Amino acid sequence: MGKIKKAGKEGAAAKYINRNRAIKKLQISLPNFRRLCILKGIYPVEPKNRKKINKGSSAPTTFYYVKDIKYLMHEPLLDKLRQHKIFKRKLRRAVRKSEWTKAKILKDNKPTYNLDHLIIERYPTFVDALRDLDDAISLISLFSIMPSSKKAGNGVISQCKKLYYEFLHYIIQTNSLSKAFLSIKGIYYQATIRGQKITWIAPYEFSQKIPRDVDFRVMWSFLEFYRNLLGFVNFKLYKDEKLTYPPTINVELENIGASLGSLTITSVGRVELLNNLLKLDDQQITPTLPEKNDAQKISKLSDLAKKISAIASEQDSALDPNSETPEQSEQVDYANNDENDDSETIKGNNLFKNFTFYLSREVPRYSLEFVIRSAGGKVCWDSYFNGESQPNVTEIDKRINIYVVDRPVASKRISSTKKTLVQPQFIYDCINANVILSFNDYAVGKKLPPHLSPFVEYKEGDYVPKQQLAIEEYAKNLGFKGEIETLEANVENNETSTESTEIKSKKGSKAKKPENDNDSGSDYDTELDEMSADESESEAESDKGSDYDSELEDLMVNLDDDLDNSYESELKTEFEGEQYSTSTDSKKRKASTKPSKNSQVNKEEEERKKLAMTVMSKKNRKLYARMQRGIENRKKHADMLNDRRIEAEKVSAKSLKQKSKKK
């Protein structure tokens, strides 16, 4: 006969342990237990059946895995917490007995601990640390704007601010910012680092009042771990990009108010070595020389110093992101050309590469500077220019292209420059759309378009806002123009290759035409006219070029028609209460009654679906029907929202007409 099994020794009851038993087993206090669990990454669990584990009681209790508590028993940090407990007891006793020398000795020998081994345990690879960085940056950015208190001290707050700005500077250096969204809670950012999307929220930098009834002890424990984690991550990121870590702080820029720009980042490598060699004083070198042949060796050293300085200057110019190349100096001022507002675009991470923004006093400079510089742009305000202290910088600086103003009317000094003035939302919408949008929609004093969230992913049948459709069509048309530009470049290359044999023999006006073509700018009509003039002179020699040009003319005509008519016709049909798809279908039916090829293809697809449905199992058939039902419900909801939007637009149009009549 077997032994009788004891309760709680096997099964589910043996896998879990409540919090009180865990604290008794570890012999630590409840605050230290919470702190240890947060640092080790051990969290409570919810068992399937509480009554079986809790001896028939359904009272609310916190459970942990037994294996996790056994894992905590061998933690070196547990011994450090016990030493700290003993230290506090001895210090209290010395103060009570007025033994001040003993208390001072105890305070100087206070036990310390390190969290490096915990970070290596929790994140074996660097990618794992990047995946868990969202909460760390959000919490550190929150504490970076808090006022210093007795509990926190000024050191913790300043360290949080420094770590956060170091991370932002890495994103600026690598141009890895992809999304930015302004919300009531704060500003959401998303950056892509090593293929990992990191999303965090940063608060608005207003003066904070810490409430007394909030317990910050749990948050301090998380902050303690996240500070060490972000320090490790920043060091690794800077090292891989060959940048010095930690970056130095410029006190002069910090006094001006350039919080983010006060950090100066330098590259590690050959330049640093050359600069260190140049700092060597000649007085330290010459006494060590022997008495003979001093003149020859001194001349060799001077030649070596000149070579080192020349190499250092070349390296500095190559690595300096703010130095202007000849291509950048010859670029056209895009912001001043009203005709090119809708046609000139720069896609990619360097979206604002050709722009210099002046940030007015009322705009959030701490956020706009980060967003603009991470997209390749330059930022300035009074006595500050893109991370440098320049006292001569004012509102009338010639380098400024765009003014960011958040007032109903700009100041007379800014408006007298006759440069482009936009509102701050323009910067964030351009980053989210990855396209430079029209300046006219974001002009000062105008009603801004809706600020859409870039984190929403639209599925089939979902309601897509009107502004999102407009941005997508705008980007599509600009991409089509970019394809035409590449086509034109290919045509020019073909023409120059075929005419290269005759250009050598001919002189005069024909030899100068390619130079005029290259300097013509971005005006599509003038380029096409010049290309057609070149065609008339060399029809017999280059038949392929003429074919390309005829294709280009057709593409340009179609593009202009699409830009002018497609979006306007869609808006008109929606404003009348009819969907754009139904109106286009009705027009096609009126135009031709013959069955088209698309209808035949649709019929074939429907027949294939029916055949596939017959082959499906019952489970898959039900799942497919459920999916189709969900798509139909989303479409109905989208149609309802579209109808509401059209009704609201009609009401607003009527009210505007009535106001205009009264005036």
XYZ file of C-alpha atoms in Angstrom:
663
model
C 0.000 0.000 0.000
C 1.416 3.371 -1.103
C 1.964 6.391 1.086
C -0.761 9.008 1.413
C 0.093 12.149 -0.566
C 0.254 15.385 1.385
C -1.642 18.430 0.188
C 0.399 21.118 -1.538
C 3.377 18.873 -2.340
C 2.513 17.920 -5.929
C 0.555 19.302 -8.857
C -0.417 22.937 -9.399
C -0.149 23.831 -5.706
C 3.576 23.027 -5.728
C 4.270 25.333 -8.698
C 3.049 28.559 -7.072
C 3.852 30.441 -3.872
C 2.137 33.478 -2.408
C 3.936 36.724 -1.641
C 4.011 36.409 2.163
C 5.630 32.971 2.024
C 8.155 34.241 -0.534
C 9.143 37.172 1.713
C 9.616 34.839 4.698
C 11.694 32.486 2.589
C 13.995 35.276 1.371
C 14.041 37.029 4.795
C 13.727 40.558 3.390
C 11.191 43.343 3.754
C 8.304 43.957 1.348
C 9.867 47.089 -0.291
C 13.146 45.245 -0.873
C 11.247 42.259 -2.282
C 9.434 44.529 -4.755
C 12.681 46.203 -5.690
C 14.465 42.897 -6.215
C 11.650 41.528 -8.382
C 11.661 44.678 -10.554
C 15.431 44.571 -11.034
C 15.438 40.853 -11.852
C 12.387 41.051 -14.120
C 10.196 38.680 -12.084
C 6.480 39.451 -12.136
C 3.386 37.956 -10.446
C 1.415 35.247 -12.243
C -2.265 34.346 -12.356
C -2.926 30.611 -11.777
C -5.744 28.819 -13.574
C -7.512 27.691 -10.396
C -7.013 29.918 -7.355
C -8.988 27.744 -4.939
C -6.848 24.660 -5.477
C -3.649 26.586 -4.861
C -4.940 28.790 -2.020
C -6.448 25.891 -0.014
C -10.037 26.541 -1.060
C -9.910 30.293 -0.431
C -10.735 32.786 -3.185
C -9.236 35.805 -1.377
C -7.178 38.179 -3.561
C -3.550 37.130 -3.140
C -0.434 37.595 -5.246
C 1.269 34.448 -6.535
C 4.727 33.806 -7.951
C 6.386 30.773 -9.462
C 8.375 28.730 -6.947
C 11.252 28.402 -9.427
C 11.492 32.224 -9.640
C 11.763 32.557 -5.855
C 14.451 29.856 -5.776
C 16.218 31.798 -8.511
C 16.144 34.930 -6.299
C 17.717 33.060 -3.369
C 21.024 32.794 -5.268
C 21.097 36.447 -6.376
C 24.246 38.385 -5.285
C 22.159 41.538 -4.995
C 20.205 39.945 -2.135
C 23.333 39.945 0.018
C 23.919 43.631 -0.825
C 20.395 44.500 0.324
C 21.014 42.714 3.625
C 24.283 44.612 4.071
C 22.461 47.874 3.433
C 19.887 46.932 6.082
C 22.672 46.323 8.620
C 24.350 49.614 7.632
C 21.147 51.573 8.282
C 20.733 49.938 11.685
C 24.314 50.748 12.727
C 24.053 54.324 11.461
C 20.811 54.873 13.359
C 22.367 53.572 16.549
C 25.456 55.795 16.172
C 23.331 58.896 15.591
C 21.144 58.044 18.574
C 24.227 57.782 20.809
C 25.762 60.985 19.299
C 28.815 59.082 18.060
C 29.466 61.413 15.142
C 32.914 60.142 14.183
C 31.601 56.589 13.994
C 28.577 57.758 11.986
C 30.859 59.575 9.539
C 33.039 56.470 9.106
C 29.953 54.333 8.493
C 28.606 56.819 5.955
C 31.916 56.899 4.093
C 31.977 53.090 3.931
C 28.384 52.751 2.778
C 27.850 49.464 0.853
C 27.304 49.908 -2.873
C 26.114 47.569 -5.611
C 26.205 47.316 -9.386
C 23.470 46.270 -11.847
C 25.724 45.366 -14.777
C 25.359 41.618 -14.287
C 21.560 41.936 -14.255
C 21.529 43.668 -17.645
C 23.750 40.966 -19.146
C 21.493 38.249 -17.683
C 18.226 39.781 -18.895
C 19.504 40.805 -22.333
C 21.960 38.248 -23.739
C 22.085 40.044 -27.113
C 21.990 43.713 -28.060
C 18.807 43.250 -30.104
C 17.003 42.041 -26.964
C 17.957 45.266 -25.199
C 16.664 47.353 -28.122
C 13.317 45.530 -28.057
C 12.818 46.429 -24.398
C 13.835 50.075 -24.808
C 10.362 51.618 -25.283
C 9.410 51.828 -21.598
C 12.943 52.800 -20.586
C 13.073 55.900 -22.794
C 9.504 56.898 -21.910
C 10.209 56.800 -18.163
C 13.596 58.518 -18.443
C 12.135 61.306 -20.597
C 9.387 61.778 -17.989
C 11.843 62.126 -15.095
C 14.172 64.369 -17.124
C 11.710 67.293 -16.901
C 10.817 66.817 -13.224
C 12.136 69.294 -10.650
C 14.804 68.020 -8.291
C 13.518 66.920 -4.889
C 15.032 65.704 -1.624
C 14.366 62.062 -2.444
C 15.658 62.181 -6.008
C 18.336 64.791 -5.707
C 19.671 66.831 -8.572
C 22.024 64.056 -9.692
C 19.342 61.579 -10.771
C 17.328 64.160 -12.738
C 20.412 65.532 -14.507
C 21.575 62.006 -15.334
C 18.174 61.182 -16.855
C 18.319 64.345 -18.965
C 21.852 63.573 -20.124
C 21.035 59.961 -21.077
C 17.910 61.029 -22.948
C 19.728 63.726 -24.935
C 22.512 61.271 -25.781
C 19.959 58.888 -27.274
C 18.307 61.703 -29.241
C 21.693 62.783 -30.597
C 22.331 59.269 -31.887
C 19.025 59.408 -33.797
C 20.058 62.803 -35.207
C 23.436 61.446 -36.326
C 21.926 58.365 -38.015
C 18.708 60.038 -39.314
C 16.670 57.104 -37.994
C 13.482 58.959 -36.957
C 10.467 57.680 -38.922
C 7.313 58.944 -37.147
C 6.241 61.772 -34.837
C 2.748 62.471 -33.511
C 1.430 65.238 -31.247
C -1.194 64.071 -28.741
C -2.748 65.299 -25.509
C -0.564 62.969 -23.413
C 2.684 64.012 -25.081
C 4.694 63.588 -28.274
C 5.007 60.088 -29.707
C 8.200 59.243 -31.603
C 9.274 56.155 -33.510
C 12.798 55.379 -34.669
C 14.224 52.352 -36.452
C 17.536 51.141 -34.996
C 19.149 47.916 -36.219
C 15.847 46.863 -37.774
C 13.946 47.296 -34.480
C 11.143 49.861 -34.219
C 11.428 51.800 -30.953
C 8.367 53.843 -29.979
C 8.277 56.130 -26.954
C 6.323 59.091 -25.614
C 7.978 62.294 -24.431
C 6.068 64.811 -22.262
C 5.656 68.471 -23.088
C 8.223 70.531 -21.207
C 5.969 72.498 -18.893
C 6.610 73.246 -15.231
C 5.657 70.187 -13.189
C 4.237 70.038 -9.664
C 4.838 66.698 -7.979
C 1.761 65.571 -5.987
C 2.451 64.420 -2.432
C -0.026 61.535 -2.459
C 1.797 59.635 -5.248
C 4.160 56.849 -4.181
C 7.246 57.011 -6.392
C 9.078 54.063 -4.824
C 8.088 51.563 -7.515
C 8.892 54.072 -10.261
C 12.296 54.788 -8.685
C 13.121 51.071 -8.837
C 12.237 50.918 -12.533
C 14.171 54.135 -13.149
C 17.255 52.737 -11.433
C 17.330 49.766 -13.788
C 16.407 51.737 -16.926
C 19.185 54.268 -16.328
C 21.785 51.498 -16.387
C 20.138 49.888 -19.421
C 20.087 53.098 -21.469
C 23.689 53.820 -20.499
C 24.742 50.421 -21.884
C 22.712 50.925 -25.080
C 24.042 54.446 -25.690
C 27.623 53.286 -25.223
C 27.176 50.445 -27.714
C 25.421 52.647 -30.300
C 28.046 55.390 -30.094
C 30.883 52.885 -30.272
C 29.481 51.243 -33.418
C 29.101 54.662 -35.094
C 32.692 55.562 -34.073
C 31.602 58.471 -31.879
C 33.105 59.494 -28.557
C 31.079 58.533 -25.492
C 30.037 60.274 -23.331
C 29.666 63.492 -25.364
C 30.833 66.723 -23.775
C 28.456 69.462 -22.603
C 28.907 73.035 -23.812
C 27.989 75.302 -20.895
C 27.688 78.367 -23.126
C 25.017 76.706 -25.281
C 23.232 75.410 -22.190
C 22.976 78.964 -20.849
C 21.456 80.159 -24.140
C 18.663 77.583 -23.820
C 19.906 75.020 -26.346
C 19.297 71.982 -24.164
C 19.589 69.406 -26.945
C 22.235 71.318 -28.878
C 24.477 71.745 -25.830
C 25.965 68.268 -26.352
C 28.958 68.213 -28.690
C 29.705 64.919 -30.429
C 33.060 64.127 -32.028
C 34.161 61.136 -34.058
C 36.750 58.640 -32.865
C 39.614 57.539 -35.078
C 42.339 59.120 -37.087
C 41.214 62.699 -36.511
C 41.424 62.363 -32.739
C 44.933 60.920 -33.008
C 46.090 63.747 -35.259
C 44.619 66.388 -32.971
C 46.429 64.874 -29.999
C 49.702 64.955 -31.926
C 49.177 68.609 -32.815
C 48.665 69.506 -29.163
C 52.205 68.430 -28.310
C 54.256 71.465 -27.372
C 57.514 72.144 -29.200
C 59.125 72.926 -25.857
C 58.524 69.363 -24.717
C 59.999 67.908 -27.908
C 63.150 69.977 -28.473
C 64.948 69.365 -25.102
C 64.965 65.609 -25.670
C 66.839 65.991 -28.985
C 70.574 65.322 -29.051
C 73.004 68.177 -29.505
C 74.130 67.160 -33.015
C 72.006 67.699 -36.124
C 69.377 69.672 -34.162
C 68.544 71.921 -37.089
C 67.816 69.022 -39.442
C 65.575 67.207 -36.972
C 63.688 70.378 -36.051
C 63.011 71.046 -39.736
C 61.773 67.462 -40.169
C 59.477 67.867 -37.172
C 58.067 71.105 -38.566
C 57.384 69.411 -41.930
C 55.708 66.544 -40.088
C 53.521 68.981 -38.143
C 52.450 70.655 -41.398
C 51.534 67.300 -42.932
C 49.576 66.326 -39.822
C 47.659 69.606 -39.855
C 46.818 69.168 -43.562
C 45.537 65.621 -43.002
C 43.536 66.751 -39.975
C 41.884 69.552 -41.941
C 40.941 67.115 -44.714
C 39.475 64.658 -42.209
C 37.552 67.409 -40.420
C 36.010 68.635 -43.663
C 35.049 65.084 -44.606
C 33.472 64.268 -41.258
C 31.835 67.615 -40.461
C 28.090 67.291 -41.184
C 27.607 71.065 -41.095
C 30.257 71.854 -43.735
C 28.764 72.868 -47.059
C 29.866 71.068 -50.208
C 29.944 72.776 -53.616
C 26.753 70.916 -54.556
C 24.926 72.234 -51.480
C 26.084 75.812 -52.084
C 24.741 75.756 -55.655
C 21.331 74.367 -54.699
C 18.250 76.479 -55.331
C 16.303 78.098 -52.495
C 13.195 75.891 -52.644
C 11.245 77.803 -50.030
C 11.294 81.072 -52.000
C 9.936 79.589 -55.235
C 6.141 79.526 -55.012
C 5.850 77.699 -58.317
C 7.926 74.756 -57.095
C 6.099 74.290 -53.771
C 4.157 71.314 -55.080
C 6.767 69.875 -57.413
C 10.064 69.866 -55.503
C 10.411 66.968 -53.059
C 13.169 65.158 -51.283
C 12.398 61.659 -50.081
C 14.265 59.583 -47.558
C 15.818 60.256 -44.199
C 17.382 63.561 -45.365
C 13.995 65.145 -45.993
C 14.989 68.661 -44.871
C 18.538 68.512 -46.200
C 18.296 71.769 -48.180
C 16.364 73.782 -45.573
C 17.355 76.004 -42.667
C 14.535 76.650 -40.186
C 14.214 79.598 -37.850
C 12.244 78.596 -34.750
C 10.238 81.397 -33.215
C 10.074 81.925 -29.469
C 6.580 80.454 -28.942
C 7.125 77.087 -30.701
C 8.341 73.936 -28.857
C 12.007 74.186 -29.789
C 13.023 71.080 -27.810
C 10.889 68.879 -30.087
C 11.208 70.718 -33.403
C 14.998 70.849 -33.192
C 15.148 67.082 -32.690
C 12.713 66.314 -35.538
C 14.266 68.736 -38.046
C 17.878 67.777 -37.362
C 17.053 64.066 -37.477
C 15.695 64.658 -41.007
C 18.882 66.393 -42.161
C 17.728 69.993 -41.694
C 19.377 72.891 -39.892
C 17.861 74.818 -36.983
C 18.592 78.292 -35.694
C 17.270 81.053 -33.479
C 18.814 84.125 -31.866
C 22.551 83.555 -31.169
C 22.259 79.834 -32.005
C 22.812 77.927 -35.248
C 22.544 74.127 -35.470
C 24.478 73.159 -32.343
C 26.850 76.131 -32.351
C 26.886 79.459 -30.545
C 26.835 82.256 -33.133
C 25.967 85.680 -31.658
C 25.479 87.183 -35.135
C 22.470 84.963 -35.945
C 19.224 86.962 -36.048
C 15.820 86.715 -37.690
C 17.141 88.318 -40.894
C 19.934 85.793 -41.482
C 20.349 85.034 -45.196
C 20.791 81.301 -44.573
C 17.213 80.948 -43.293
C 14.705 79.412 -45.746
C 11.630 78.758 -43.592
C 10.257 80.436 -40.465
C 8.281 78.272 -38.024
C 5.752 80.549 -36.304
C 2.809 79.677 -34.046
C 1.040 83.049 -33.984
C -2.013 84.317 -35.876
C 0.123 87.071 -37.420
C 3.915 87.031 -37.770
C 6.048 89.928 -36.610
C 6.883 92.700 -39.063
C 10.561 91.843 -39.020
C 9.923 88.234 -40.071
C 7.254 89.079 -42.654
C 9.554 91.694 -44.226
C 11.993 88.939 -45.263
C 9.384 87.564 -47.735
C 10.420 83.990 -46.921
C 8.145 81.003 -46.338
C 6.234 80.998 -43.038
C 4.700 77.760 -41.750
C 3.116 76.461 -38.566
C 4.806 73.733 -36.452
C 2.422 70.991 -37.621
C 4.035 71.193 -41.073
C 7.246 69.599 -39.726
C 5.502 66.598 -38.159
C 3.184 65.954 -41.117
C 6.132 65.997 -43.530
C 8.004 63.452 -41.398
C 4.980 61.135 -41.260
C 4.232 61.429 -44.989
C 7.956 61.192 -45.891
C 7.292 63.974 -48.412
C 7.622 67.753 -48.246
C 3.991 68.869 -48.340
C 2.613 72.090 -49.772
C 3.620 75.196 -47.817
C 0.329 76.948 -48.600
C -1.767 74.510 -46.512
C 0.291 75.310 -43.393
C 0.693 79.064 -43.845
C 0.488 81.342 -40.806
C -3.103 82.299 -39.968
C -4.691 79.465 -41.988
C -6.839 76.692 -40.560
C -4.626 73.626 -40.299
C -5.552 70.260 -41.854
C -6.221 67.360 -39.440
C -3.111 65.961 -37.755
C -3.429 62.224 -38.452
C -1.754 59.515 -36.426
C 0.955 57.689 -38.404
C 0.586 54.590 -36.212
C -2.820 53.620 -37.687
C -2.711 50.807 -40.248
C -5.700 50.767 -42.584
C -7.143 47.382 -43.539
C -9.494 46.456 -46.344
C -12.860 48.125 -45.843
C -11.676 50.516 -43.112
C -12.598 54.179 -43.112
C -9.729 56.234 -44.497
C -9.837 59.959 -43.604
C -10.027 62.496 -46.373
C -6.698 64.045 -45.402
C -4.961 60.661 -45.634
C -6.306 60.141 -49.163
C -5.145 63.624 -50.151
C -1.621 62.999 -48.798
C -1.377 59.626 -50.544
C -2.464 61.107 -53.874
C -0.084 64.042 -53.422
C 2.843 61.689 -52.764
C 1.817 59.459 -55.680
C 1.772 62.370 -58.125
C 5.148 63.588 -56.879
C 6.601 60.109 -57.272
C 5.254 60.017 -60.849
C 7.052 63.278 -61.580
C 10.227 61.814 -60.120
C 9.976 58.894 -62.548
C 9.615 61.376 -65.422
C 12.761 63.176 -64.262
C 14.718 59.907 -64.432
C 13.275 59.243 -67.898
C 14.407 62.690 -69.044
C 17.887 62.045 -67.662
C 18.068 58.752 -69.591
C 16.975 60.506 -72.790
C 19.648 63.174 -72.340
C 22.291 60.489 -71.815
C 21.179 58.654 -74.973
C 21.257 61.859 -77.011
C 24.681 62.881 -75.759
C 26.086 59.404 -76.522
C 24.775 59.437 -80.129
C 25.838 63.018 -80.804
C 29.278 62.802 -79.155
C 31.046 62.121 -82.484
C 29.615 65.233 -84.160
C 29.983 67.597 -81.179
C 33.771 67.412 -81.467
C 33.699 68.684 -85.069
C 30.947 71.315 -84.655
C 31.451 74.654 -82.895
C 29.234 77.514 -81.832
C 25.687 77.395 -80.595
C 25.211 73.656 -81.005
C 28.135 72.888 -78.696
C 26.704 75.128 -75.970
C 23.206 73.650 -75.873
C 23.896 70.776 -73.426
C 25.251 73.298 -70.862
C 22.061 75.339 -71.077
C 20.030 72.168 -70.694
C 21.858 71.193 -67.517
C 21.375 74.628 -65.941
C 17.706 74.896 -66.824
C 16.486 73.968 -63.316
C 13.396 72.026 -62.423
C 10.859 73.555 -64.835
C 9.406 70.701 -66.840
C 7.970 72.813 -69.690
C 11.264 74.563 -70.487
C 13.129 71.260 -70.463
C 10.659 69.702 -72.887
C 10.837 72.733 -75.217
C 14.620 72.570 -75.309
C 14.553 68.844 -75.873
C 12.092 69.277 -78.763
C 14.388 71.958 -80.264
C 17.314 69.545 -80.105
C 15.152 66.897 -81.741
C 14.401 69.072 -84.786
C 18.125 69.496 -85.422
C 19.049 65.827 -85.083
C 16.017 63.853 -86.317
C 17.942 61.806 -88.858
C 20.651 60.868 -86.369
C 18.725 59.910 -83.206
C 15.374 58.221 -83.834
C 15.341 56.598 -80.409
C 15.561 59.943 -78.631
C 12.544 61.263 -80.522
C 10.513 58.201 -79.529
C 11.388 58.767 -75.873
C 10.457 62.446 -76.136
C 7.054 61.687 -77.635
C 6.405 59.295 -74.755
C 7.472 61.982 -72.311
C 5.078 64.529 -73.809
C 2.177 62.097 -73.448
C 3.174 61.354 -69.846
C 3.375 65.048 -69.002
C -0.066 65.761 -70.454
C -1.585 62.863 -68.521
C 0.175 63.968 -65.336
C -1.152 67.531 -65.583
C -4.678 66.243 -66.195
C -4.428 63.911 -63.192
C -3.090 66.645 -60.906
C -5.834 69.102 -61.864
C -8.914 66.948 -62.354
C -8.691 63.616 -60.505
C -8.870 64.823 -56.926
C -11.334 67.662 -57.689
C -13.758 65.303 -59.435
C -13.598 62.888 -56.511
C -14.341 65.646 -54.002
C -17.267 66.935 -56.098
C -18.894 63.530 -56.320
C -18.481 62.923 -52.585
C -19.843 66.385 -51.795
C -22.982 65.636 -53.849
C -23.593 62.545 -51.733
C -22.481 59.969 -54.283
C -19.469 57.737 -53.844
C -16.629 58.218 -56.285
C -16.515 54.557 -57.236
C -20.223 54.446 -58.144
C -19.986 57.631 -60.217
C -17.046 56.316 -62.214
C -18.863 53.016 -62.790
C -21.959 54.835 -64.074
C -19.850 56.925 -66.462
C -18.194 53.824 -67.825
C -21.568 52.132 -68.355
C -22.910 55.122 -70.245
C -19.794 55.336 -72.393
C -19.776 51.716 -73.525
C -22.389 48.980 -73.299
C -20.017 46.277 -74.541
C -18.684 43.846 -71.918
C -15.091 44.756 -71.040
C -12.180 42.459 -70.316
C -12.266 43.390 -66.620
C -15.800 42.057 -66.237
C -14.756 38.752 -67.768
C -11.780 38.550 -65.426
C -14.048 39.278 -62.438
C -16.426 36.522 -63.491
C -13.547 34.068 -63.757
C -12.315 35.066 -60.287
C -15.802 34.564 -58.814
C -16.020 31.123 -60.384
C -12.609 30.225 -58.956
C -13.719 31.364 -55.500
C -16.847 29.227 -55.733
C -14.780 26.201 -56.737
C -12.361 26.851 -53.872
C -15.293 27.107 -51.441
C -16.539 23.676 -52.504
C -13.096 22.147 -51.859
C -12.741 23.826 -48.426
C -13.432 21.994 -45.215
C -16.353 23.030 -43.037
C -14.069 24.753 -40.529
C -12.227 26.779 -43.188
C -15.502 27.671 -44.901
C -16.898 29.096 -41.670
C -13.663 30.990 -41.036
C -13.741 32.474 -44.551
C -17.390 33.491 -44.127
C -16.525 35.140 -40.812
C -13.705 37.074 -42.475
C -15.984 38.285 -45.261
C -18.567 39.320 -42.673
C -15.941 41.376 -40.850
C -14.887 43.101 -44.087
C -18.519 43.932 -44.887
C -19.075 45.344 -41.392
C -15.975 47.521 -41.729
C -17.205 48.756 -45.107
C -20.616 49.628 -43.650
C -18.961 51.522 -40.812
C -16.711 53.346 -43.296
C -19.728 54.304 -45.454
C -21.520 55.641 -42.378
C -18.510 57.791 -41.442
C -18.235 59.033 -45.028
C -21.910 60.062 -44.997
C -21.418 61.924 -41.729
C -18.377 63.713 -43.112
C -20.260 64.772 -46.261
C -23.177 66.086 -44.177
C -20.800 68.044 -41.940
C -19.079 69.550 -44.994
C -22.446 70.588 -46.432
C -23.428 72.302 -43.173
C -20.085 74.122 -42.972
C -20.373 75.224 -46.614
C -23.872 76.630 -46.004
C -22.715 78.527 -42.925
C -19.805 80.030 -44.875
C -22.163 81.163 -47.643
C -24.479 82.805 -45.116
C -21.570 84.633 -43.478
C -20.301 85.849 -46.849
C -23.782 87.156 -47.781
C -24.074 89.075 -44.490
C -20.721 90.715 -45.083
